[in-house]
């Protein structure tokens, strides 16, 4: 594979910004990075890319998507028509939309056929971001998501443990537990507490023993607190957050995935989404904003979680999610950390989410610096995955 040298570029390396850098890509890895003025002799003969005035970042990581869903107004209606074949076709089509948006890794938190798609992408059968699939989500009987096919109903600690083993056997690289009710399931309150502490504890214990991280869907205060106490790795939505639980998250390093794009997608389209969904999201949106401010104040670590596939929340929307996080008070630098190195740590994928020698060459080049202007993320110039250009313009 050819070598590429990106010269005299501003680099966001997953933690901080450095100017006048050089990055040498050899095969699928970063071979060298440092001050452009001190570039080693090996850069001669590499294909040159002019980085001056531009910014290079790690490929973005979206820690919460549903590839089976297109982001249409009626989530439950879309689910009702979905068999395995259609689910797989949609997932394949939606996956590549992330690449075009500079997103080179995603975690699917509830899907059909997604573990198989992850393998197909890894083998190069179809293009797509690196895919960490949770397989089917775990929910209580009659709980949030029971109607959408990608969640399985399971009750009691032993049954939860068995379900975790079955999803891992089927290829899951993460586990998703639905700890509370949800907005998009009719007939169930959004803040309702679903799993017992014993059930969530069993899921976490079993998943961790297999080296898998656990994501909890949690909206209500009791479910959020119970999930954090049980030791989940990320709390998705995390809407009703108490000071004590926010502090516990900061101390334990529990990640928070706010999924603002899911909330805004519904709030901004009141006439098009089902009434039950609009009512539920409207009843908790102020809690969401308050919890965002609280979590930033006490130092909770964040990831980029779009919940793409929910109403008016199409795939490839990580840039918009990050702009929304900034709109709700997050510093752009912290939003970039959330979408890169924090995501890699949460997903337990080594050597991504950073720009450093030896890391995987998942990289995005922008014409402006997203740490100065987060909106720069909406127009990536060139996207590399494993050292190959997978979207955007050919580099010059
Ligand atoms: Zn979700």
Short mmCIF file of C-alpha atoms and ligand atoms in Angstrom, two decimals:
data_model
loop_
_atom_site.label_atom_id
_atom_site.label_comp_id
_atom_site.label_asym_id
_atom_site.label_seq_id
_atom_site.Cartn_x
_atom_site.Cartn_y
_atom_site.Cartn_z
CA UNK A 1 0.00 0.00 0.00
CA UNK A 2 1.24 3.49 -0.84
CA UNK A 3 2.48 5.95 1.74
CA UNK A 4 0.85 9.34 2.21
CA UNK A 5 2.34 12.38 3.93
CA UNK A 6 -0.03 15.11 5.15
CA UNK A 7 2.21 18.17 5.45
CA UNK A 8 2.07 21.31 7.58
CA UNK A 9 -1.36 20.59 9.02
CA UNK A 10 -3.14 21.50 12.26
CA UNK A 11 -3.82 18.25 14.13
CA UNK A 12 -6.43 17.48 16.77
CA UNK A 13 -4.95 14.27 18.14
CA UNK A 14 -7.90 13.12 20.29
CA UNK A 15 -6.90 15.30 23.25
CA UNK A 16 -5.34 18.59 22.10
CA UNK A 17 -4.59 20.77 19.09
CA UNK A 18 -1.08 21.03 17.64
CA UNK A 19 -0.10 23.31 14.76
CA UNK A 20 2.35 22.88 11.86
CA UNK A 21 2.38 19.09 12.13
CA UNK A 22 3.14 16.32 9.69
CA UNK A 23 1.43 12.90 9.58
CA UNK A 24 2.89 9.98 7.63
CA UNK A 25 0.49 7.15 6.79
CA UNK A 26 1.95 3.81 5.75
CA UNK A 27 -0.53 1.09 4.85
CA UNK A 28 -3.39 1.12 7.34
CA UNK A 29 -1.42 2.79 10.17
CA UNK A 30 0.08 6.13 11.11
CA UNK A 31 3.83 5.61 10.80
CA UNK A 32 4.99 8.94 12.17
CA UNK A 33 3.64 12.25 13.44
CA UNK A 34 5.40 15.31 14.78
CA UNK A 35 6.52 18.82 13.83
CA UNK A 36 6.44 19.16 10.03
CA UNK A 37 9.80 20.96 10.15
CA UNK A 38 11.36 17.83 11.68
CA UNK A 39 9.79 15.30 9.33
CA UNK A 40 11.97 12.22 8.87
CA UNK A 41 13.55 11.39 5.56
CA UNK A 42 10.96 8.62 4.96
CA UNK A 43 8.35 11.24 3.99
CA UNK A 44 10.19 11.75 0.69
CA UNK A 45 8.60 9.49 -1.85
CA UNK A 46 5.27 9.43 0.03
CA UNK A 47 2.28 10.90 -1.78
CA UNK A 48 2.10 14.52 -0.52
CA UNK A 49 -1.10 16.12 0.78
CA UNK A 50 -1.07 19.88 1.43
CA UNK A 51 -2.42 20.36 4.94
CA UNK A 52 -1.71 24.08 5.28
CA UNK A 53 -4.73 25.97 6.58
CA UNK A 54 -6.50 22.66 7.18
CA UNK A 55 -7.15 20.48 10.24
CA UNK A 56 -6.72 16.72 10.57
CA UNK A 57 -8.68 14.78 13.21
CA UNK A 58 -9.24 11.12 14.05
CA UNK A 59 -12.28 9.59 12.31
CA UNK A 60 -15.37 10.37 14.38
CA UNK A 61 -17.04 7.72 16.56
CA UNK A 62 -20.82 7.58 17.01
CA UNK A 63 -21.58 5.40 20.05
CA UNK A 64 -25.33 5.02 19.51
CA UNK A 65 -27.03 4.27 16.21
CA UNK A 66 -29.79 1.97 14.91
CA UNK A 67 -28.70 1.02 11.40
CA UNK A 68 -31.98 -0.82 10.66
CA UNK A 69 -33.89 2.47 10.77
CA UNK A 70 -33.84 5.35 8.29
CA UNK A 71 -34.93 8.23 10.56
CA UNK A 72 -38.47 8.55 9.20
CA UNK A 73 -41.26 10.12 11.27
CA UNK A 74 -42.95 6.88 12.44
CA UNK A 75 -40.39 4.64 14.14
CA UNK A 76 -42.96 2.05 15.35
CA UNK A 77 -44.56 1.93 11.90
CA UNK A 78 -41.19 1.37 10.23
CA UNK A 79 -40.49 -1.41 12.75
CA UNK A 80 -43.80 -3.14 12.01
CA UNK A 81 -42.78 -3.75 8.38
CA UNK A 82 -39.31 -4.99 9.15
CA UNK A 83 -38.15 -8.57 8.67
CA UNK A 84 -34.54 -9.69 8.78
CA UNK A 85 -33.94 -9.20 5.06
CA UNK A 86 -35.22 -5.61 4.95
CA UNK A 87 -33.45 -4.82 8.23
CA UNK A 88 -30.15 -6.03 6.77
CA UNK A 89 -30.60 -4.12 3.51
CA UNK A 90 -31.36 -0.90 5.37
CA UNK A 91 -28.42 -1.40 7.71
CA UNK A 92 -26.05 -1.89 4.78
CA UNK A 93 -27.30 1.26 3.05
CA UNK A 94 -27.29 3.36 6.23
CA UNK A 95 -23.80 2.28 7.28
CA UNK A 96 -22.06 4.00 4.37
CA UNK A 97 -23.78 7.32 5.13
CA UNK A 98 -21.60 7.52 8.23
CA UNK A 99 -18.39 7.31 6.20
CA UNK A 100 -19.43 10.26 4.04
CA UNK A 101 -19.90 12.26 7.25
CA UNK A 102 -16.42 11.47 8.56
CA UNK A 103 -17.68 8.83 10.99
CA UNK A 104 -15.39 5.80 10.74
CA UNK A 105 -16.70 3.81 13.74
CA UNK A 106 -20.23 3.31 15.11
CA UNK A 107 -21.85 1.26 17.85
CA UNK A 108 -25.27 -0.15 16.95
CA UNK A 109 -27.37 -0.42 20.12
CA UNK A 110 -30.17 -2.69 18.96
CA UNK A 111 -30.54 -4.22 15.57
CA UNK A 112 -31.23 -7.25 13.42
CA UNK A 113 -28.47 -8.62 11.21
CA UNK A 114 -26.01 -6.07 12.57
CA UNK A 115 -23.48 -8.60 13.92
CA UNK A 116 -23.33 -10.17 10.45
CA UNK A 117 -22.97 -6.73 8.84
CA UNK A 118 -20.07 -5.95 11.20
CA UNK A 119 -18.27 -9.04 9.91
CA UNK A 120 -19.04 -8.18 6.27
CA UNK A 121 -17.64 -4.66 6.69
CA UNK A 122 -14.54 -6.01 8.43
CA UNK A 123 -13.93 -8.42 5.53
CA UNK A 124 -14.42 -5.66 2.97
CA UNK A 125 -17.57 -7.18 1.46
CA UNK A 126 -19.42 -3.87 1.79
CA UNK A 127 -18.17 -0.37 2.72
CA UNK A 128 -19.03 1.00 6.15
CA UNK A 129 -17.68 2.27 9.43
CA UNK A 130 -16.08 -0.14 11.89
CA UNK A 131 -19.17 -1.56 13.54
CA UNK A 132 -19.45 -2.53 17.20
CA UNK A 133 -22.84 -4.25 17.27
CA UNK A 134 -24.86 -5.03 20.39
CA UNK A 135 -27.09 -7.44 18.49
CA UNK A 136 -30.55 -7.35 20.04
CA UNK A 137 -31.18 -5.11 23.04
CA UNK A 138 -32.45 -6.60 26.32
CA UNK A 139 -35.78 -5.27 27.61
CA UNK A 140 -38.33 -6.44 30.20
CA UNK A 141 -41.54 -8.13 29.03
CA UNK A 142 -43.69 -5.38 27.56
CA UNK A 143 -40.84 -2.87 28.03
CA UNK A 144 -39.52 -0.12 25.74
CA UNK A 145 -38.64 -1.55 22.35
CA UNK A 146 -40.58 -4.83 22.78
CA UNK A 147 -42.54 -3.91 19.65
CA UNK A 148 -39.61 -3.20 17.34
CA UNK A 149 -38.03 -6.62 16.85
CA UNK A 150 -34.49 -5.54 17.65
CA UNK A 151 -35.12 -5.93 21.39
CA UNK A 152 -35.73 -9.24 23.15
CA UNK A 153 -37.90 -9.57 26.24
CA UNK A 154 -36.17 -11.12 29.22
CA UNK A 155 -37.05 -11.28 32.93
CA UNK A 156 -35.08 -12.35 36.00
CA UNK A 157 -31.35 -12.24 36.68
CA UNK A 158 -30.63 -15.77 35.41
CA UNK A 159 -32.53 -15.19 32.18
CA UNK A 160 -30.72 -11.87 31.68
CA UNK A 161 -27.40 -13.63 32.13
CA UNK A 162 -28.37 -16.26 29.57
CA UNK A 163 -29.55 -13.60 27.10
CA UNK A 164 -26.22 -11.79 27.38
CA UNK A 165 -24.43 -15.06 26.61
CA UNK A 166 -26.70 -15.71 23.63
CA UNK A 167 -26.13 -12.26 22.12
CA UNK A 168 -22.37 -12.65 22.56
CA UNK A 169 -22.56 -16.12 21.00
CA UNK A 170 -24.35 -14.51 18.05
CA UNK A 171 -21.50 -12.01 17.63
CA UNK A 172 -22.36 -9.05 19.87
CA UNK A 173 -19.35 -6.91 20.82
CA UNK A 174 -21.37 -4.78 23.26
CA UNK A 175 -24.50 -5.29 25.37
CA UNK A 176 -27.51 -2.97 25.55
CA UNK A 177 -29.97 -3.01 28.44
CA UNK A 178 -33.19 -0.99 28.33
CA UNK A 179 -33.34 0.17 31.96
CA UNK A 180 -36.39 2.43 31.70
CA UNK A 181 -39.38 3.18 29.51
CA UNK A 182 -38.86 5.12 26.31
CA UNK A 183 -40.27 7.84 24.11
CA UNK A 184 -40.92 5.84 20.95
CA UNK A 185 -42.87 2.90 22.43
CA UNK A 186 -46.58 3.66 22.80
CA UNK A 187 -48.26 2.76 26.08
CA UNK A 188 -45.26 3.02 28.39
CA UNK A 189 -44.00 6.01 30.37
CA UNK A 190 -40.58 7.36 29.40
CA UNK A 191 -39.31 7.50 32.98
CA UNK A 192 -40.74 4.14 34.14
CA UNK A 193 -38.14 1.93 35.90
CA UNK A 194 -37.88 -1.40 34.06
CA UNK A 195 -35.12 -3.82 35.11
CA UNK A 196 -34.48 -4.50 38.81
CA UNK A 197 -31.01 -3.78 40.24
CA UNK A 198 -30.39 -7.56 40.29
CA UNK A 199 -31.22 -7.86 36.59
CA UNK A 200 -28.97 -5.00 35.50
CA UNK A 201 -26.25 -6.23 37.83
CA UNK A 202 -26.40 -9.67 36.20
CA UNK A 203 -26.13 -8.15 32.71
CA UNK A 204 -23.11 -6.04 33.68
CA UNK A 205 -21.34 -8.87 35.51
CA UNK A 206 -21.83 -11.31 32.65
CA UNK A 207 -20.94 -8.87 29.86
CA UNK A 208 -17.81 -7.68 31.64
CA UNK A 209 -16.64 -11.23 32.22
CA UNK A 210 -16.69 -11.62 28.41
CA UNK A 211 -14.87 -8.29 27.93
CA UNK A 212 -17.95 -6.50 26.57
CA UNK A 213 -19.05 -3.02 27.60
CA UNK A 214 -22.65 -2.33 28.62
CA UNK A 215 -24.83 0.56 27.46
CA UNK A 216 -27.95 1.35 29.46
CA UNK A 217 -30.87 3.18 27.88
CA UNK A 218 -32.09 5.24 30.86
CA UNK A 219 -34.36 8.29 31.01
CA UNK A 220 -35.95 8.29 34.51
CA UNK A 221 -33.93 9.17 37.60
CA UNK A 222 -34.25 5.76 39.30
CA UNK A 223 -33.16 3.90 36.15
CA UNK A 224 -30.22 6.25 35.56
CA UNK A 225 -29.02 5.88 39.15
CA UNK A 226 -29.56 2.11 39.17
CA UNK A 227 -27.59 1.74 35.93
CA UNK A 228 -24.65 3.75 37.25
CA UNK A 229 -24.65 1.77 40.53
CA UNK A 230 -24.72 -1.50 38.58
CA UNK A 231 -21.53 -0.41 36.79
CA UNK A 232 -22.67 0.10 33.19
CA UNK A 233 -20.10 1.69 30.89
CA UNK A 234 -22.38 4.30 29.33
CA UNK A 235 -25.76 5.77 30.16
CA UNK A 236 -27.60 6.65 26.95
CA UNK A 237 -30.09 9.58 27.05
CA UNK A 238 -29.34 10.05 30.80
CA UNK A 239 -32.12 12.59 31.08
CA UNK A 240 -33.02 12.77 34.79
CA UNK A 241 -29.70 13.07 36.54
CA UNK A 242 -29.29 13.85 40.26
CA UNK A 243 -26.24 15.63 41.65
CA UNK A 244 -25.22 12.49 43.56
CA UNK A 245 -25.46 10.28 40.48
CA UNK A 246 -23.64 12.80 38.27
CA UNK A 247 -20.84 12.89 40.82
CA UNK A 248 -20.76 9.08 40.91
CA UNK A 249 -20.49 9.01 37.09
CA UNK A 250 -17.58 11.45 37.16
CA UNK A 251 -15.80 9.42 39.86
CA UNK A 252 -16.35 6.03 38.20
CA UNK A 253 -15.69 7.25 34.67
CA UNK A 254 -19.15 6.27 33.44
CA UNK A 255 -19.72 7.83 30.02
CA UNK A 256 -22.82 9.86 29.19
CA UNK A 257 -24.38 9.74 25.71
CA UNK A 258 -26.94 12.58 25.64
CA UNK A 259 -28.59 11.74 22.23
CA UNK A 260 -29.74 15.34 21.73
CA UNK A 261 -30.41 14.63 18.05
CA UNK A 262 -33.11 12.12 19.01
CA UNK A 263 -34.84 14.70 21.21
CA UNK A 264 -34.47 17.62 18.78
CA UNK A 265 -35.59 15.50 15.82
CA UNK A 266 -38.99 15.07 17.46
CA UNK A 267 -39.27 18.49 19.10
CA UNK A 268 -38.51 20.23 15.79
CA UNK A 269 -41.16 18.23 13.87
CA UNK A 270 -44.22 18.36 16.13
CA UNK A 271 -46.76 17.89 13.33
CA UNK A 272 -45.09 14.83 11.84
CA UNK A 273 -44.19 12.56 14.77
CA UNK A 274 -46.79 10.52 16.70
CA UNK A 275 -48.58 12.42 19.50
CA UNK A 276 -47.46 9.97 22.21
CA UNK A 277 -43.80 10.50 21.28
CA UNK A 278 -44.09 14.30 21.17
CA UNK A 279 -45.85 14.39 24.54
CA UNK A 280 -43.24 12.23 26.21
CA UNK A 281 -40.19 14.03 24.82
CA UNK A 282 -41.72 17.43 25.62
CA UNK A 283 -42.26 16.34 29.23
CA UNK A 284 -38.54 15.62 29.79
CA UNK A 285 -36.70 18.09 27.53
CA UNK A 286 -36.11 20.56 30.38
CA UNK A 287 -34.72 17.73 32.53
CA UNK A 288 -32.38 16.89 29.65
CA UNK A 289 -31.02 20.43 29.47
CA UNK A 290 -30.63 20.66 33.25
CA UNK A 291 -28.81 17.30 33.37
CA UNK A 292 -26.49 18.40 30.58
CA UNK A 293 -25.47 21.50 32.54
CA UNK A 294 -25.07 19.48 35.75
CA UNK A 295 -22.95 16.80 34.11
CA UNK A 296 -20.63 19.39 32.53
CA UNK A 297 -20.30 21.14 35.89
CA UNK A 298 -19.23 18.02 37.79
CA UNK A 299 -16.98 16.67 35.01
CA UNK A 300 -18.91 13.67 33.65
CA UNK A 301 -17.17 12.32 30.55
CA UNK A 302 -19.22 12.35 27.36
CA UNK A 303 -19.38 10.44 24.10
CA UNK A 304 -21.10 11.28 20.81
CA UNK A 305 -24.35 9.28 20.74
CA UNK A 306 -26.82 10.36 18.06
CA UNK A 307 -29.42 7.55 18.35
CA UNK A 308 -29.54 7.82 14.52
CA UNK A 309 -32.51 6.07 12.95
CA UNK A 310 -35.04 7.71 15.27
CA UNK A 311 -37.44 10.33 13.80
CA UNK A 312 -35.73 13.10 11.77
CA UNK A 313 -32.36 11.82 12.95
CA UNK A 314 -30.75 10.37 9.82
CA UNK A 315 -27.48 8.43 9.77
CA UNK A 316 -24.29 10.46 9.47
CA UNK A 317 -25.50 13.18 11.86
CA UNK A 318 -22.60 13.11 14.33
CA UNK A 319 -21.54 16.64 13.33
CA UNK A 320 -24.98 17.98 14.15
CA UNK A 321 -25.06 16.12 17.49
CA UNK A 322 -21.73 17.70 18.43
CA UNK A 323 -22.96 21.16 17.41
CA UNK A 324 -26.02 20.59 19.62
CA UNK A 325 -23.82 19.56 22.57
CA UNK A 326 -21.87 22.78 22.09
CA UNK A 327 -25.17 24.67 21.88
CA UNK A 328 -25.97 23.27 25.32
CA UNK A 329 -22.74 24.46 26.86
CA UNK A 330 -20.03 21.93 25.99
CA UNK A 331 -16.69 23.38 24.87
CA UNK A 332 -15.90 22.45 21.25
CA UNK A 333 -12.62 20.84 22.37
CA UNK A 334 -14.54 18.59 24.78
CA UNK A 335 -17.06 17.73 22.06
CA UNK A 336 -14.17 16.61 19.85
CA UNK A 337 -12.70 14.52 22.68
CA UNK A 338 -16.14 12.95 23.17
CA UNK A 339 -16.38 12.01 19.49
CA UNK A 340 -12.86 10.54 19.26
CA UNK A 341 -10.73 9.28 22.16
CA UNK A 342 -13.63 8.94 24.63
CA UNK A 343 -15.64 6.92 22.11
CA UNK A 344 -12.69 4.62 21.42
CA UNK A 345 -12.21 3.98 25.13
CA UNK A 346 -15.91 3.25 25.67
CA UNK A 347 -16.08 0.89 22.68
CA UNK A 348 -12.88 -0.90 23.78
CA UNK A 349 -11.39 -0.60 20.30
CA UNK A 350 -7.63 -0.02 20.60
CA UNK A 351 -5.67 2.35 18.34
CA UNK A 352 -8.57 4.42 17.01
CA UNK A 353 -9.80 7.85 18.07
CA UNK A 354 -6.25 9.25 18.21
CA UNK A 355 -3.60 10.63 15.87
CA UNK A 356 -0.31 9.11 17.00
CA UNK A 357 2.36 6.79 15.63
CA UNK A 358 1.10 3.22 15.50
CA UNK A 359 -2.60 4.15 15.54
CA UNK A 360 -5.02 3.03 12.84
CA UNK A 361 -5.15 5.63 10.03
CA UNK A 362 -8.83 6.54 10.39
CA UNK A 363 -8.53 10.27 9.67
CA UNK A 364 -10.58 13.24 8.50
CA UNK A 365 -9.24 16.42 6.89
CA UNK A 366 -11.28 19.63 7.23
CA UNK A 367 -10.86 23.03 5.58
CA UNK A 368 -11.46 24.74 8.94
CA UNK A 369 -10.63 23.77 12.54
CA UNK A 370 -13.66 22.24 14.31
CA UNK A 371 -12.17 23.16 17.69
CA UNK A 372 -12.53 26.82 16.64
CA UNK A 373 -15.83 26.31 14.83
CA UNK A 374 -17.70 23.06 15.47
CA UNK A 375 -19.80 23.58 12.32
CA UNK A 376 -16.67 22.80 10.28
CA UNK A 377 -17.52 19.13 10.97
CA UNK A 378 -20.45 19.24 8.57
CA UNK A 379 -18.16 19.41 5.53
CA UNK A 380 -15.26 16.98 5.74
CA UNK A 381 -12.81 17.40 2.87
CA UNK A 382 -11.29 13.90 2.80
CA UNK A 383 -12.05 10.79 4.89
CA UNK A 384 -9.54 7.95 5.30
CA UNK A 385 -10.35 4.59 6.86
CA UNK A 386 -7.42 2.28 7.50
CA UNK A 387 -5.25 4.48 5.29
CA UNK A 388 -7.61 4.37 2.27
CA UNK A 389 -9.69 7.31 1.08
CA UNK A 390 -13.33 6.25 1.59
CA UNK A 391 -15.19 9.55 1.15
CA UNK A 392 -14.74 13.14 0.09
CA UNK A 393 -12.26 14.59 -2.38
CA UNK A 394 -9.08 12.90 -3.46
CA UNK A 395 -6.33 14.48 -1.37
CA UNK A 396 -3.85 16.89 -2.97
ZN1 LIG B 1 -31.38 4.05 20.75
#
